[in-house]
Amino acid sequence: DAGVTQSPTHLIKTRGQHVTLRCSPISGHKSVSWYQQVLGQGPQFIFQYYEKEERGRGNFPDRFSARQFPNYSSELNVNALLLGDSALYLCASSLAVSGNTIYFGEGSWLTVV
Amino acid sequence: DQQVKQNSPSLSVQEGRISILNCDYTNSMFDYFLWYKKYPAEGPTFLISISSIKDKNEDGRFTVFLNKSAKHLSLHIVPSQPGDSAVYFCAAARTFGNEKLTFGTGTRLTIIP
């Protein structure tokens, strides 16, 4: 069975641009979460979606948004990119809204120049 | 406010010996704890978890111990193998509610052959 898949794996954007990152959860998983990991830090929670509804939001500005589709895949959008948005963006999936093991994808490396 | 702390940025252990990684937390609402292993350029891989109703959980070479009164958990790896060299993250969550994981900053484990 395929694990959590993310695309693209690497991308470079210019300050002020917009980026869309995509994630497909493990088959059967209905919950998708997004995390940001900067060098030297642990992943930081951005969003959780379950059954297409937002179930949690971390301490990130409104430039960050996400959505979940009927097939449970998800997109993370970041507008007006800043240099500080350069990070590894991780998608995670699990069976239900809480209390389950959370599995991560390989991540999307975003560099903002 | 770092709610999950891994105070040792790095640890070196001889192959075949025991590796002990430590983690402390401050939020008494956390009741579910996980350990992830991360290789460079990959997403975190789930290793083992423990609920606050237990004080020990074992899976093969990996054992996690939880001391709720001290708000401390540890991961024991016995025997340590060269493939265990990676960054280990401790994460904490609340069972009910959303699935926000709060991560520590990680400990880089190096197994010396």
Short mmCIF file of N, CA and C in Angstrom, two decimals, chain B residues 10-101:
data_model
loop_
_atom_site.label_atom_id
_atom_site.label_comp_id
_atom_site.label_asym_id
_atom_site.label_seq_id
_atom_site.Cartn_x
_atom_site.Cartn_y
_atom_site.Cartn_z
N SER B 10 22.26 15.97 20.81
CA SER B 10 22.93 14.85 20.18
C SER B 10 23.34 13.81 21.22
N LEU B 11 23.53 12.59 20.71
CA LEU B 11 23.89 11.46 21.57
C LEU B 11 24.67 10.46 20.72
N SER B 12 25.79 9.99 21.24
CA SER B 12 26.57 8.96 20.55
C SER B 12 26.61 7.71 21.41
N VAL B 13 26.37 6.56 20.79
CA VAL B 13 26.31 5.30 21.53
C VAL B 13 27.04 4.23 20.72
N GLN B 14 27.75 3.37 21.43
CA GLN B 14 28.44 2.26 20.78
C GLN B 14 27.42 1.23 20.27
N GLU B 15 27.69 0.68 19.11
CA GLU B 15 26.84 -0.37 18.56
C GLU B 15 26.70 -1.51 19.57
N GLY B 16 25.47 -2.00 19.72
CA GLY B 16 25.20 -3.10 20.64
C GLY B 16 24.81 -2.66 22.04
N ARG B 17 25.10 -1.39 22.37
CA ARG B 17 24.75 -0.90 23.70
C ARG B 17 23.34 -0.30 23.68
N ILE B 18 22.91 0.18 24.84
CA ILE B 18 21.58 0.77 24.94
C ILE B 18 21.62 2.26 24.63
N SER B 19 20.67 2.72 23.83
CA SER B 19 20.50 4.16 23.59
C SER B 19 19.29 4.61 24.39
N ILE B 20 19.43 5.71 25.12
CA ILE B 20 18.33 6.26 25.91
C ILE B 20 18.14 7.72 25.50
N LEU B 21 16.98 7.98 24.94
CA LEU B 21 16.64 9.34 24.54
C LEU B 21 15.55 9.86 25.46
N ASN B 22 15.70 11.09 25.90
CA ASN B 22 14.80 11.67 26.90
C ASN B 22 13.96 12.80 26.35
N CYS B 23 12.81 12.98 26.99
CA CYS B 23 11.87 14.01 26.56
C CYS B 23 11.07 14.47 27.78
N ASP B 24 10.89 15.76 27.92
CA ASP B 24 10.09 16.33 29.00
C ASP B 24 8.96 17.17 28.42
N TYR B 25 7.85 17.22 29.12
CA TYR B 25 6.74 18.04 28.65
C TYR B 25 6.18 18.85 29.81
N THR B 26 5.54 19.94 29.47
CA THR B 26 5.02 20.83 30.53
C THR B 26 3.50 20.86 30.58
N ASN B 27 2.83 20.51 29.49
CA ASN B 27 1.38 20.61 29.43
C ASN B 27 0.74 19.34 29.99
N SER B 28 0.07 19.45 31.12
CA SER B 28 -0.53 18.28 31.77
C SER B 28 -1.74 17.74 31.00
N MET B 29 -2.19 18.46 29.98
CA MET B 29 -3.32 17.99 29.17
C MET B 29 -2.87 16.94 28.14
N PHE B 30 -1.59 16.85 27.90
CA PHE B 30 -1.11 15.83 26.95
C PHE B 30 -1.34 14.44 27.55
N ASP B 31 -1.90 13.53 26.74
CA ASP B 31 -2.14 12.19 27.25
C ASP B 31 -1.78 11.10 26.25
N TYR B 32 -1.08 11.49 25.19
CA TYR B 32 -0.69 10.53 24.16
C TYR B 32 0.65 10.99 23.63
N PHE B 33 1.62 10.07 23.62
CA PHE B 33 2.99 10.45 23.29
C PHE B 33 3.54 9.53 22.22
N LEU B 34 4.31 10.09 21.32
CA LEU B 34 4.83 9.33 20.20
C LEU B 34 6.32 9.65 20.00
N TRP B 35 7.02 8.68 19.45
CA TRP B 35 8.40 8.89 19.01
C TRP B 35 8.46 8.66 17.51
N TYR B 36 9.17 9.59 16.84
CA TYR B 36 9.40 9.49 15.41
C TYR B 36 10.89 9.51 15.16
N LYS B 37 11.27 8.85 14.09
CA LYS B 37 12.66 8.80 13.64
C LYS B 37 12.72 9.49 12.29
N LYS B 38 13.74 10.29 12.07
CA LYS B 38 13.81 11.02 10.81
C LYS B 38 15.22 10.96 10.23
N TYR B 39 15.29 10.46 8.99
CA TYR B 39 16.53 10.51 8.23
C TYR B 39 16.53 11.81 7.43
N PRO B 40 17.71 12.30 7.04
CA PRO B 40 17.77 13.51 6.22
C PRO B 40 16.95 13.36 4.94
N ALA B 41 16.28 14.41 4.55
CA ALA B 41 15.51 14.45 3.29
C ALA B 41 14.35 13.46 3.27
N GLU B 42 13.93 12.96 4.44
CA GLU B 42 12.76 12.10 4.50
C GLU B 42 11.79 12.65 5.54
N GLY B 43 10.53 12.21 5.45
CA GLY B 43 9.58 12.57 6.48
C GLY B 43 9.79 11.73 7.73
N PRO B 44 9.25 12.18 8.87
CA PRO B 44 9.36 11.40 10.11
C PRO B 44 8.67 10.04 9.97
N THR B 45 9.29 9.02 10.53
CA THR B 45 8.73 7.67 10.53
C THR B 45 8.29 7.32 11.95
N PHE B 46 7.04 6.88 12.08
CA PHE B 46 6.51 6.52 13.39
C PHE B 46 7.26 5.32 13.95
N LEU B 47 7.63 5.41 15.23
CA LEU B 47 8.34 4.32 15.89
C LEU B 47 7.45 3.60 16.91
N ILE B 48 6.99 4.36 17.87
CA ILE B 48 6.28 3.76 18.99
C ILE B 48 5.50 4.86 19.70
N SER B 49 4.40 4.48 20.35
CA SER B 49 3.61 5.46 21.09
C SER B 49 3.23 4.90 22.45
N ILE B 50 2.73 5.78 23.30
CA ILE B 50 2.25 5.36 24.61
C ILE B 50 1.13 6.28 25.05
N SER B 51 0.11 5.67 25.63
CA SER B 51 -0.99 6.43 26.20
C SER B 51 -0.68 6.69 27.66
N SER B 52 -1.28 7.75 28.20
CA SER B 52 -0.98 8.10 29.59
C SER B 52 -1.54 7.11 30.60
N ILE B 53 -2.35 6.15 30.16
CA ILE B 53 -2.85 5.14 31.09
C ILE B 53 -1.81 4.04 31.32
N LYS B 54 -0.74 4.08 30.54
CA LYS B 54 0.33 3.09 30.69
C LYS B 54 1.61 3.79 31.14
N ASP B 55 2.55 3.00 31.67
CA ASP B 55 3.85 3.57 31.98
C ASP B 55 4.97 2.94 31.15
N LYS B 56 4.61 1.97 30.32
CA LYS B 56 5.62 1.31 29.49
C LYS B 56 4.94 0.71 28.28
N ASN B 57 5.62 0.82 27.14
CA ASN B 57 5.18 0.13 25.94
C ASN B 57 6.41 -0.36 25.19
N GLU B 58 6.34 -1.60 24.75
CA GLU B 58 7.51 -2.22 24.14
C GLU B 58 7.16 -2.73 22.75
N ASP B 59 8.10 -2.55 21.81
CA ASP B 59 7.92 -3.06 20.47
C ASP B 59 9.29 -3.43 19.93
N GLY B 60 9.60 -4.72 20.03
CA GLY B 60 10.90 -5.17 19.54
C GLY B 60 12.04 -4.55 20.33
N ARG B 61 12.94 -3.90 19.63
CA ARG B 61 14.10 -3.28 20.30
C ARG B 61 13.76 -1.95 20.96
N PHE B 62 12.56 -1.46 20.75
CA PHE B 62 12.17 -0.14 21.23
C PHE B 62 11.21 -0.24 22.41
N THR B 63 11.53 0.50 23.47
CA THR B 63 10.65 0.59 24.64
C THR B 63 10.51 2.05 25.01
N VAL B 64 9.27 2.46 25.25
CA VAL B 64 9.04 3.83 25.73
C VAL B 64 8.52 3.74 27.17
N PHE B 65 9.08 4.58 28.03
CA PHE B 65 8.68 4.67 29.42
C PHE B 65 8.08 6.05 29.66
N LEU B 66 6.99 6.08 30.42
CA LEU B 66 6.32 7.34 30.74
C LEU B 66 6.23 7.50 32.25
N ASN B 67 6.70 8.64 32.74
CA ASN B 67 6.58 9.00 34.14
C ASN B 67 5.72 10.26 34.21
N LYS B 68 4.42 10.06 34.45
CA LYS B 68 3.48 11.18 34.39
C LYS B 68 3.74 12.21 35.49
N SER B 69 4.10 11.74 36.66
CA SER B 69 4.31 12.68 37.77
C SER B 69 5.48 13.61 37.46
N ALA B 70 6.49 13.09 36.77
CA ALA B 70 7.65 13.91 36.42
C ALA B 70 7.48 14.56 35.06
N LYS B 71 6.40 14.25 34.35
CA LYS B 71 6.18 14.72 32.99
C LYS B 71 7.41 14.43 32.13
N HIS B 72 7.79 13.17 32.14
CA HIS B 72 9.01 12.75 31.47
C HIS B 72 8.77 11.43 30.75
N LEU B 73 9.30 11.33 29.54
CA LEU B 73 9.29 10.03 28.87
C LEU B 73 10.66 9.78 28.26
N SER B 74 10.92 8.50 28.05
CA SER B 74 12.21 8.13 27.47
C SER B 74 12.00 6.99 26.48
N LEU B 75 12.88 6.96 25.50
CA LEU B 75 12.90 5.89 24.50
C LEU B 75 14.19 5.11 24.68
N HIS B 76 14.05 3.79 24.85
CA HIS B 76 15.20 2.93 24.98
C HIS B 76 15.31 2.08 23.73
N ILE B 77 16.51 2.01 23.18
CA ILE B 77 16.76 1.17 22.00
C ILE B 77 17.85 0.17 22.40
N VAL B 78 17.47 -1.11 22.37
CA VAL B 78 18.41 -2.16 22.75
C VAL B 78 18.28 -3.38 21.83
N PRO B 79 19.36 -3.88 21.24
CA PRO B 79 20.67 -3.23 21.16
C PRO B 79 20.69 -2.19 20.06
N SER B 80 21.51 -1.20 20.20
CA SER B 80 21.61 -0.16 19.16
C SER B 80 22.33 -0.69 17.93
N GLN B 81 21.82 -0.29 16.77
CA GLN B 81 22.39 -0.73 15.50
C GLN B 81 22.76 0.49 14.66
N PRO B 82 23.71 0.34 13.73
CA PRO B 82 24.12 1.50 12.91
C PRO B 82 22.95 2.15 12.18
N GLY B 83 21.96 1.36 11.76
CA GLY B 83 20.80 1.92 11.07
C GLY B 83 19.91 2.77 11.96
N ASP B 84 20.18 2.76 13.26
CA ASP B 84 19.40 3.59 14.17
C ASP B 84 19.89 5.04 14.16
N SER B 85 21.00 5.29 13.52
CA SER B 85 21.53 6.66 13.45
C SER B 85 20.55 7.54 12.68
N ALA B 86 20.02 8.55 13.35
CA ALA B 86 18.97 9.40 12.78
C ALA B 86 18.65 10.48 13.81
N VAL B 87 17.73 11.37 13.45
CA VAL B 87 17.21 12.33 14.43
C VAL B 87 15.90 11.76 14.98
N TYR B 88 15.77 11.78 16.29
CA TYR B 88 14.58 11.25 16.96
C TYR B 88 13.78 12.40 17.55
N PHE B 89 12.49 12.42 17.21
CA PHE B 89 11.59 13.44 17.74
C PHE B 89 10.59 12.82 18.68
N CYS B 90 10.40 13.48 19.80
CA CYS B 90 9.34 13.16 20.74
C CYS B 90 8.16 14.07 20.39
N ALA B 91 6.94 13.55 20.45
CA ALA B 91 5.76 14.35 20.16
C ALA B 91 4.67 14.02 21.17
N ALA B 92 3.84 15.01 21.45
CA ALA B 92 2.76 14.83 22.43
C ALA B 92 1.45 15.34 21.85
N ALA B 93 0.34 14.74 22.31
CA ALA B 93 -0.97 15.13 21.81
C ALA B 93 -2.02 14.90 22.88
N ARG B 94 -3.18 15.43 22.62
CA ARG B 94 -4.34 15.15 23.45
C ARG B 94 -5.21 14.14 22.70
N THR B 95 -5.62 13.08 23.34
CA THR B 95 -6.37 12.02 22.67
C THR B 95 -7.65 12.54 22.06
N PHE B 96 -8.33 13.39 22.75
CA PHE B 96 -9.62 13.87 22.26
C PHE B 96 -9.48 15.31 21.79
N GLY B 97 -10.13 15.59 20.69
CA GLY B 97 -9.96 16.92 20.09
C GLY B 97 -9.32 16.74 18.74
N ASN B 98 -8.53 17.68 18.31
CA ASN B 98 -7.90 17.50 17.02
C ASN B 98 -6.58 16.75 17.20
N GLU B 99 -5.88 16.57 16.11
CA GLU B 99 -4.69 15.72 16.15
C GLU B 99 -3.41 16.52 16.14
N LYS B 100 -3.45 17.69 16.70
CA LYS B 100 -2.23 18.49 16.73
C LYS B 100 -1.16 17.78 17.53
N LEU B 101 -0.04 17.51 16.88
CA LEU B 101 1.12 16.98 17.57
C LEU B 101 2.05 18.14 17.90
#
